[in-house]
XYZ file of C-alpha atoms in Angstrom:
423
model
C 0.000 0.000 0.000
C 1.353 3.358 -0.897
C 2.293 5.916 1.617
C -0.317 9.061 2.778
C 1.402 11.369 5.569
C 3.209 8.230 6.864
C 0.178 5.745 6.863
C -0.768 3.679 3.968
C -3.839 5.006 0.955
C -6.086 2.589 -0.988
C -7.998 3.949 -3.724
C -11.504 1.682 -4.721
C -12.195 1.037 -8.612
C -15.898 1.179 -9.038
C -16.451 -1.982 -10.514
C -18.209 -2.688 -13.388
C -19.812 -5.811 -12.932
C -22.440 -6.819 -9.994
C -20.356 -8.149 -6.542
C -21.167 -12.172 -6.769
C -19.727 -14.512 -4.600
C -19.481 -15.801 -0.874
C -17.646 -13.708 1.374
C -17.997 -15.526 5.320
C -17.793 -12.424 7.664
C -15.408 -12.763 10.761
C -16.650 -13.907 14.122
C -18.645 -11.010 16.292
C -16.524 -8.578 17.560
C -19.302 -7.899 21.038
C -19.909 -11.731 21.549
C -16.172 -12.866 21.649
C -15.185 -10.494 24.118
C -17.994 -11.483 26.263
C -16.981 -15.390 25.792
C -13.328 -14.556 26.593
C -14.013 -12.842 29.688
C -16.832 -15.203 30.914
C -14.282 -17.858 29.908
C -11.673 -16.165 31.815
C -13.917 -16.322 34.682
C -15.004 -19.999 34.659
C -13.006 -23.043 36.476
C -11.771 -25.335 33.644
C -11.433 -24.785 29.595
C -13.668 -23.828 27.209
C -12.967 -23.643 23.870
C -14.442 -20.789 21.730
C -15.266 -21.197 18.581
C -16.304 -18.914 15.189
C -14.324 -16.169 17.097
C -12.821 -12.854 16.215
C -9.540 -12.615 15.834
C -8.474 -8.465 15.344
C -6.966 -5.978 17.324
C -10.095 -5.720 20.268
C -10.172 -9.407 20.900
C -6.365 -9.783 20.845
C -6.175 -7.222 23.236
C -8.916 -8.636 25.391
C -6.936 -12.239 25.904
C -3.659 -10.353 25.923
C -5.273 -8.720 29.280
C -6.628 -12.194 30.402
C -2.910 -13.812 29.984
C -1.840 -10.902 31.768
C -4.059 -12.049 35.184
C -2.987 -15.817 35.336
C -5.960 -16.897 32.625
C -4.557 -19.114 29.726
C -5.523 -17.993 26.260
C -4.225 -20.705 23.488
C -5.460 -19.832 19.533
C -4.566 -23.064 18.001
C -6.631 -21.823 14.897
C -7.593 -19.084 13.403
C -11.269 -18.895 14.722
C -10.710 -21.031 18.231
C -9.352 -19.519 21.423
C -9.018 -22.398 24.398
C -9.554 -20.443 27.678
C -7.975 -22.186 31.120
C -8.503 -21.090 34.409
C -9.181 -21.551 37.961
C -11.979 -18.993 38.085
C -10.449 -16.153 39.792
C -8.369 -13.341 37.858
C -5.141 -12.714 39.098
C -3.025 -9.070 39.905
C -1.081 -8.125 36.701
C 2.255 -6.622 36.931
C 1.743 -3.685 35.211
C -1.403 -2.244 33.414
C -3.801 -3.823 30.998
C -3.417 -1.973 28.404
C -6.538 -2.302 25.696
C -5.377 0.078 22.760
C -9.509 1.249 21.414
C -11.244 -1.374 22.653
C -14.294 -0.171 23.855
C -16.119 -3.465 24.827
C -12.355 -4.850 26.328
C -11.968 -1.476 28.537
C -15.588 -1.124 30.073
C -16.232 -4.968 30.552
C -12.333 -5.181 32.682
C -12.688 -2.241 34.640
C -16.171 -4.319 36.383
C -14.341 -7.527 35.737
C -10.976 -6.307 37.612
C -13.073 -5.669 40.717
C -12.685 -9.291 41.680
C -9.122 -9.393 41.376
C -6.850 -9.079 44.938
C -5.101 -6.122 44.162
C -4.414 -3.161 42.123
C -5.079 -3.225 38.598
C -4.868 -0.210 35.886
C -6.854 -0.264 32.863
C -5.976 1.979 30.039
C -5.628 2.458 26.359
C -4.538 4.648 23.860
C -4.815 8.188 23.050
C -8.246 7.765 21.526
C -9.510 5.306 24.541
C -8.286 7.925 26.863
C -11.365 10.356 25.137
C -13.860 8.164 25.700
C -16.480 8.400 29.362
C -16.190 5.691 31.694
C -17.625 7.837 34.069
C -21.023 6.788 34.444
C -19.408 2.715 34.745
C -16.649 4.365 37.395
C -19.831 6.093 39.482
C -22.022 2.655 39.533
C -19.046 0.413 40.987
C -18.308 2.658 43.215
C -21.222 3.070 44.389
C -21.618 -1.293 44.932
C -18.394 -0.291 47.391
C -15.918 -1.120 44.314
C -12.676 1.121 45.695
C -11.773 2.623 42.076
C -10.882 6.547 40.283
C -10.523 7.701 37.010
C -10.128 10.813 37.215
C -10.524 12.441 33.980
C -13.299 10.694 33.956
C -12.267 8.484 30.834
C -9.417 6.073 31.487
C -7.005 5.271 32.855
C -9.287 3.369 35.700
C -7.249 2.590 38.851
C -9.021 -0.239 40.622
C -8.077 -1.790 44.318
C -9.609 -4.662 43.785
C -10.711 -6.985 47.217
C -11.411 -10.533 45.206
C -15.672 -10.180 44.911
C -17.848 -7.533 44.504
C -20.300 -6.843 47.286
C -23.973 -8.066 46.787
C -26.566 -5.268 47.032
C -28.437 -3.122 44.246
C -26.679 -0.412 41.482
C -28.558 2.180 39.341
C -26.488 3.141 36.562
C -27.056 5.491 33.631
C -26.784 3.833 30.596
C -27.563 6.484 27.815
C -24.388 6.997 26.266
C -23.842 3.190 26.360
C -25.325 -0.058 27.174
C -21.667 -1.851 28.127
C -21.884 -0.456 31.203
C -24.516 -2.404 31.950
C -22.824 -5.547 30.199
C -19.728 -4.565 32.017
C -21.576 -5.070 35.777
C -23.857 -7.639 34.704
C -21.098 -10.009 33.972
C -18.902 -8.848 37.168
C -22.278 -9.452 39.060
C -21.972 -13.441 38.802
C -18.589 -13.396 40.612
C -20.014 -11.519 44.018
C -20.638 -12.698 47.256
C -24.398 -12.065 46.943
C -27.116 -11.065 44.614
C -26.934 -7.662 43.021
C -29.582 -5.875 41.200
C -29.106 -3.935 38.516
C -31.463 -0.861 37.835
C -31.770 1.826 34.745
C -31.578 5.436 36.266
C -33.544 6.616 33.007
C -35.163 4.825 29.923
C -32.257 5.748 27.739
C -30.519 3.181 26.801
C -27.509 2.823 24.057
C -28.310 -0.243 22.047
C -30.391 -2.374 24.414
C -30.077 -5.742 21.854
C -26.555 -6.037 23.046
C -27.458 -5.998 26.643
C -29.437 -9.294 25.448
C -26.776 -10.460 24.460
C -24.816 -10.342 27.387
C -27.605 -12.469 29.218
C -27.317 -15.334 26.452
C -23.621 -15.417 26.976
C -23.928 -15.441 30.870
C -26.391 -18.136 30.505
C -24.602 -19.995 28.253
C -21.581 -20.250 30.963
C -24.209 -21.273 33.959
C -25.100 -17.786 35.296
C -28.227 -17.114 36.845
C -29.843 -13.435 35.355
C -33.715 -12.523 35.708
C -34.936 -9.904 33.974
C -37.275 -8.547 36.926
C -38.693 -5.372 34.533
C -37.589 -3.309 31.389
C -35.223 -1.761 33.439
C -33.862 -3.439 36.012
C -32.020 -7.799 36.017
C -30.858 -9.380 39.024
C -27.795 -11.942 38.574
C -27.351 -14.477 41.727
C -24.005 -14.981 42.397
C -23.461 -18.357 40.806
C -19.937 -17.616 39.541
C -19.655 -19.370 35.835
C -18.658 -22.234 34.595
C -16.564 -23.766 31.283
C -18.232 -24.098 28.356
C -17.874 -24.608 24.611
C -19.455 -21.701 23.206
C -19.684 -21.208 19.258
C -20.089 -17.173 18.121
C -22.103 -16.772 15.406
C -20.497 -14.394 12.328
C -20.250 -10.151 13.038
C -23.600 -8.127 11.637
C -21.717 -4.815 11.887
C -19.174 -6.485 9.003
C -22.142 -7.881 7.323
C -23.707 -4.836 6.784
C -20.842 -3.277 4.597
C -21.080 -6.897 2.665
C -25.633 -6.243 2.209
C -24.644 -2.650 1.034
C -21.929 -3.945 -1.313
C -24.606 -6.066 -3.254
C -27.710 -3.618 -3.492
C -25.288 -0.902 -4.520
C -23.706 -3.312 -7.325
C -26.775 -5.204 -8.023
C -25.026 -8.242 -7.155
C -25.711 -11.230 -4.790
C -23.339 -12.269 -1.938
C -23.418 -15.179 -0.078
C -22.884 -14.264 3.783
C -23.414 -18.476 4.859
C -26.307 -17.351 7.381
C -29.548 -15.580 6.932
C -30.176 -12.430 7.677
C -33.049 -13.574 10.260
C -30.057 -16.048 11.999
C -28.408 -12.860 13.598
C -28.818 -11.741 17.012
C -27.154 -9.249 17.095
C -29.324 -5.744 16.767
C -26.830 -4.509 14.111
C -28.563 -7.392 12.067
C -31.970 -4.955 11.743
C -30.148 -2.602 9.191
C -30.718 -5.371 6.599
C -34.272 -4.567 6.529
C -33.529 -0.811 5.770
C -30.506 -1.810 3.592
C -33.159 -3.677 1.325
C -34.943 -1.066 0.802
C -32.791 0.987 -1.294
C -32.820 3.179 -3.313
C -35.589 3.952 -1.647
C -34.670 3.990 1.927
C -36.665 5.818 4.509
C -36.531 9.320 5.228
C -35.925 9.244 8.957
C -33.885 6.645 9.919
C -33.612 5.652 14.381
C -30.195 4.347 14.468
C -30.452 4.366 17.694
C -30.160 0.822 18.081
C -28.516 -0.341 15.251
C -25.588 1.884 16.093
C -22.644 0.608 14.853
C -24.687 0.341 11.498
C -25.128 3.844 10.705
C -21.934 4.569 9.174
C -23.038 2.052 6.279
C -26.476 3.516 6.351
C -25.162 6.657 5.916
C -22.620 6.322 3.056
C -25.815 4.246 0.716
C -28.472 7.365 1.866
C -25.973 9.678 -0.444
C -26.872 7.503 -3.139
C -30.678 6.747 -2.421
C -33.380 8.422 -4.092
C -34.542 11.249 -1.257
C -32.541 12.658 1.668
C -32.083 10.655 4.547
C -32.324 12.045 8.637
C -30.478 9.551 10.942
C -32.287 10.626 14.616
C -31.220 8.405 17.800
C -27.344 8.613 17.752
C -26.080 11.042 19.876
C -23.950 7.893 21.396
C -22.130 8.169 17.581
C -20.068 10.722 19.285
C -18.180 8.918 21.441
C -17.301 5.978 19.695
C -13.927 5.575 17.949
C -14.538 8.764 17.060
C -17.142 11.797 16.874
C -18.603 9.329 13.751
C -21.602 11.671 13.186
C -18.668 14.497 12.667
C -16.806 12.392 10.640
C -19.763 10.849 8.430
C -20.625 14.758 7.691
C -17.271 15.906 6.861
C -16.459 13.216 4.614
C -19.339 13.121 2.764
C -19.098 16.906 2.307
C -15.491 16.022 1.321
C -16.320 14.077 -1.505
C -19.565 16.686 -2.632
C -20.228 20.051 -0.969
C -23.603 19.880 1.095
C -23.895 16.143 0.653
C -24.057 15.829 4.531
C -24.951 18.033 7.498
C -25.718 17.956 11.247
C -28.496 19.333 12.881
C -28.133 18.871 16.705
C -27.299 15.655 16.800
C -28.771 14.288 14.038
C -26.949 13.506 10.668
C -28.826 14.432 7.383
C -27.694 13.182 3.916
C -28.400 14.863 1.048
C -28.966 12.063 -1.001
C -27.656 11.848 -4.673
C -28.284 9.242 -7.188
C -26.231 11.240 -9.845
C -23.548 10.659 -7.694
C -22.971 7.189 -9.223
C -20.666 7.378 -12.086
C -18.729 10.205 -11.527
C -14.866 11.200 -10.790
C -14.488 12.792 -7.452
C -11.141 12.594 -6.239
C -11.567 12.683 -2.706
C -8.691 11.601 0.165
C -11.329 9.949 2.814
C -9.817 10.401 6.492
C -10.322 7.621 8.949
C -9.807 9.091 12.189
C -7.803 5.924 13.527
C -11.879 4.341 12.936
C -12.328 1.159 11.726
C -16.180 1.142 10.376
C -15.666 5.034 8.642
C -13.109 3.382 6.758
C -15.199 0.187 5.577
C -18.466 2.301 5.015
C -16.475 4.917 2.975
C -15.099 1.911 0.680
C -18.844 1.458 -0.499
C -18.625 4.808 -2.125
C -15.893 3.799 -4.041
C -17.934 1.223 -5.779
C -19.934 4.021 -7.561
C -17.660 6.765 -7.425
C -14.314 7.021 -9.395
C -11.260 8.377 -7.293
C -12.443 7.614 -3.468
C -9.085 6.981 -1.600
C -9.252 5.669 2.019
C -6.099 6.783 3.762
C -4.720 4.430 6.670
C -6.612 1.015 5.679
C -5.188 -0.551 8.207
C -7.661 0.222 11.026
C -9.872 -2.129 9.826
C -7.810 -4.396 11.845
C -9.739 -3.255 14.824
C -12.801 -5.513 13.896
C -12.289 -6.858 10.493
C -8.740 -7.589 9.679
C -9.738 -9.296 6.087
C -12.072 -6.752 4.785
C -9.906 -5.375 2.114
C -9.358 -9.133 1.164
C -13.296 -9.936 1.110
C -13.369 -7.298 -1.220
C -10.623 -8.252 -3.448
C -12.280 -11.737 -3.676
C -15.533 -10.095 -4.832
C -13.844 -8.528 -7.911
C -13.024 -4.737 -6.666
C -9.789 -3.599 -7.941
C -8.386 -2.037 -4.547
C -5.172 -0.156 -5.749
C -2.029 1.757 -3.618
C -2.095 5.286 -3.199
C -3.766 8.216 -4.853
């Protein structure tokens, strides 16, 4: 790949026949970094399979290894977790690069640890509120401080968390609440865990986190819409198979309604649990896609929404993703800008809404355009679709993909798109 500002450029040839073929997407990002953890928490192996492996699960088990749990990959979609059930003091911090899922579900998981432990990441983790996650362990006794209220988390862990009952605000994300639910198992009596508001940041995944608990012998009731009590059962080892990412598989449904192609993803649609898996049923819609769009708790899907709204028929409003902010990046910033980039007024914000223009003419035509990544993984992949219509898109630094989908330039390649280096 050719050199941008010291970080590698691909540019995307709009092909010219439809996208055919069978492109497998990798292992969910969300489930195998609950498996891992639960794993890690369990007495005796489990073997995980259909998993992730990028940069957020590898620094997940690098963590684990780190506290005494043994983490072998003996292929590329299997991790064998061993332990005894209780995480061990590290020697120095756990450090989690962006890993969003990885940061919020340790600093909960950490509390049951005898000792200190740090948990950090990189320049971009260190933007992103823990706060509200800090506030609710504390508050179950949990001796911890981040003080900038992002990380790095210092926590003094005293091997259990406390039984007893938590209200936590969950609006800017629903981890949180994965992150304590999970912890909750491993306490020394039952905890109950209560929304302070309705808002809620993607409750689907917060379902998932239940499944995966389950699935490794933990005990969860869902008493109301807003509050779950989890008994404190501890878990244990389990084979566990993780079904295929619906983030990736939304760039792969774009990819073949922009092209008019037909791509074999090896499960349904309907198969996914994931909520990310309800953006097919907008996706299908195209080019006539609706004109206000709640992303609210399809999150992660937006950024593909957005790019295939600037070629849709009518403009598109994207309401219910304020949390877009404080991802990876400001994504609703980033989705507006770029867009702009590659026409004038394409995108906008109002609040925190993102409208798009909308453009069918768009297909077709040369528009040079440099596309910035912001270090983000999914602005890269969504931005990719726009080279399928649009001569001269050029995604500078690729390689962030390898946050979630290290392959994704090769799943392309395998479809037919000429991805070439540089400008």
């Amino acid at each position: 790949m050719a050199m941008v500002t010291g970080k590698a450029a691909l540019t995307v040839i709009p092909p010219t026949h439809a996208l055919m073929g069978r492109v497998t997407p990798p292992g969910s990002k969300s489930i195998t970094n609950r498996a891992l953890l639960l794993a890690a928490l369990a007495a005796g192996t489990s073997r995980l399979t259909g998993a992730l492996k990028s940069d957020d699960t590898r620094h997940m088990a690098n963590a684990l290894r780190q506290m005494g749990v043994t983490v072998d990959e003996p292929d590329a979609t299997t991790f064998i977790v061993t332990s005894n059930g209780q995480l061990m003091a590290p020697a120095g911090p756990l450090f989690l690069g962006n890993a969003g899922t990885a940061t919020r579900f340790l600093t909960a998981a950490v509390a049951s640890v005898n000792g200190t432990v740090v948990v950090d990441g990189d320049e971009h983790m260190r933007k992103r509120p823990i706060a509200p996650l800090v506030k609710a362990l504390a508050a179950l006794g949990v001796d911890l401080a981040a003080p900038t209220g992002c990380p790095p988390v210092t926590v003094h862990g005293r091997g259990a968390l406390a039984g007893g009952r938590v209200e936590i605000d969950a609006g800017l994300s629903s981890q949180y609440v994965s992150a304590i639910l999970m912890a909750a198992a491993c306490s020394t009596g039952p905890i109950d865990i209560a929304l302070t508001g309705s808002d809620i940041g993607a409750r689907g995944y917060i379902d998932l986190t239940v499944a995966a608990m389950r699935a490794f012998g933990a005990a969860v009731e869902q008493k109301d819409a807003a509050t779950w009590r989890v008994l404190p059962t501890g878990y244990r080892a389990a084979d566990y198979s993780i079904e295929p990412d619906a983030s990736a598989a939304t760039y792969l449904w774009a990819a073949e309604v922009l092209t008019g192609g037909r791509i074999d993803l090896g499960v349904p649609a309907d198969a996914f649990t994931q909520p990310d898996a309800c953006a097919q049923m907008v996706i299908a819609q195209f080019p006539d896609m609706p004109a206000i769009i709640d992303g609210s708790q399809m999150q992660d899907a937006v950024p593909t929404l957005a790019v295939l709204a600037a070629f849709n028929n009518s403009p598109v409003r994207f309401t219910g993703i304020s949390n877009l902010r404080v991802k990876e990046c400001d994504r609703t910033r980033a989705l507006s800008t770029e867009l702009s980039r590659i026409r004038s007024g394409l995108a906008w914000e109002e609040g925190d809404d993102l409208i798009v223009a909308a453009d069918p003419a768009l297909a077709g035509q040369t528009l040079p355009t440099d596309i910035h990544t912001y270090a983000d993984h999914r602005i890269a992949m969504c931005f990719a679709l726009a080279g399928l219509k649009i001569h001269g898109i050029t995604i500078l630094d690729p390689g962030c993909v390898a946050k979630t989908y290290p392959g994704y330039w090769d799943a392309l390649r395998s479809l037919g798109v000429d991805l070439r280096d540089g400008a």
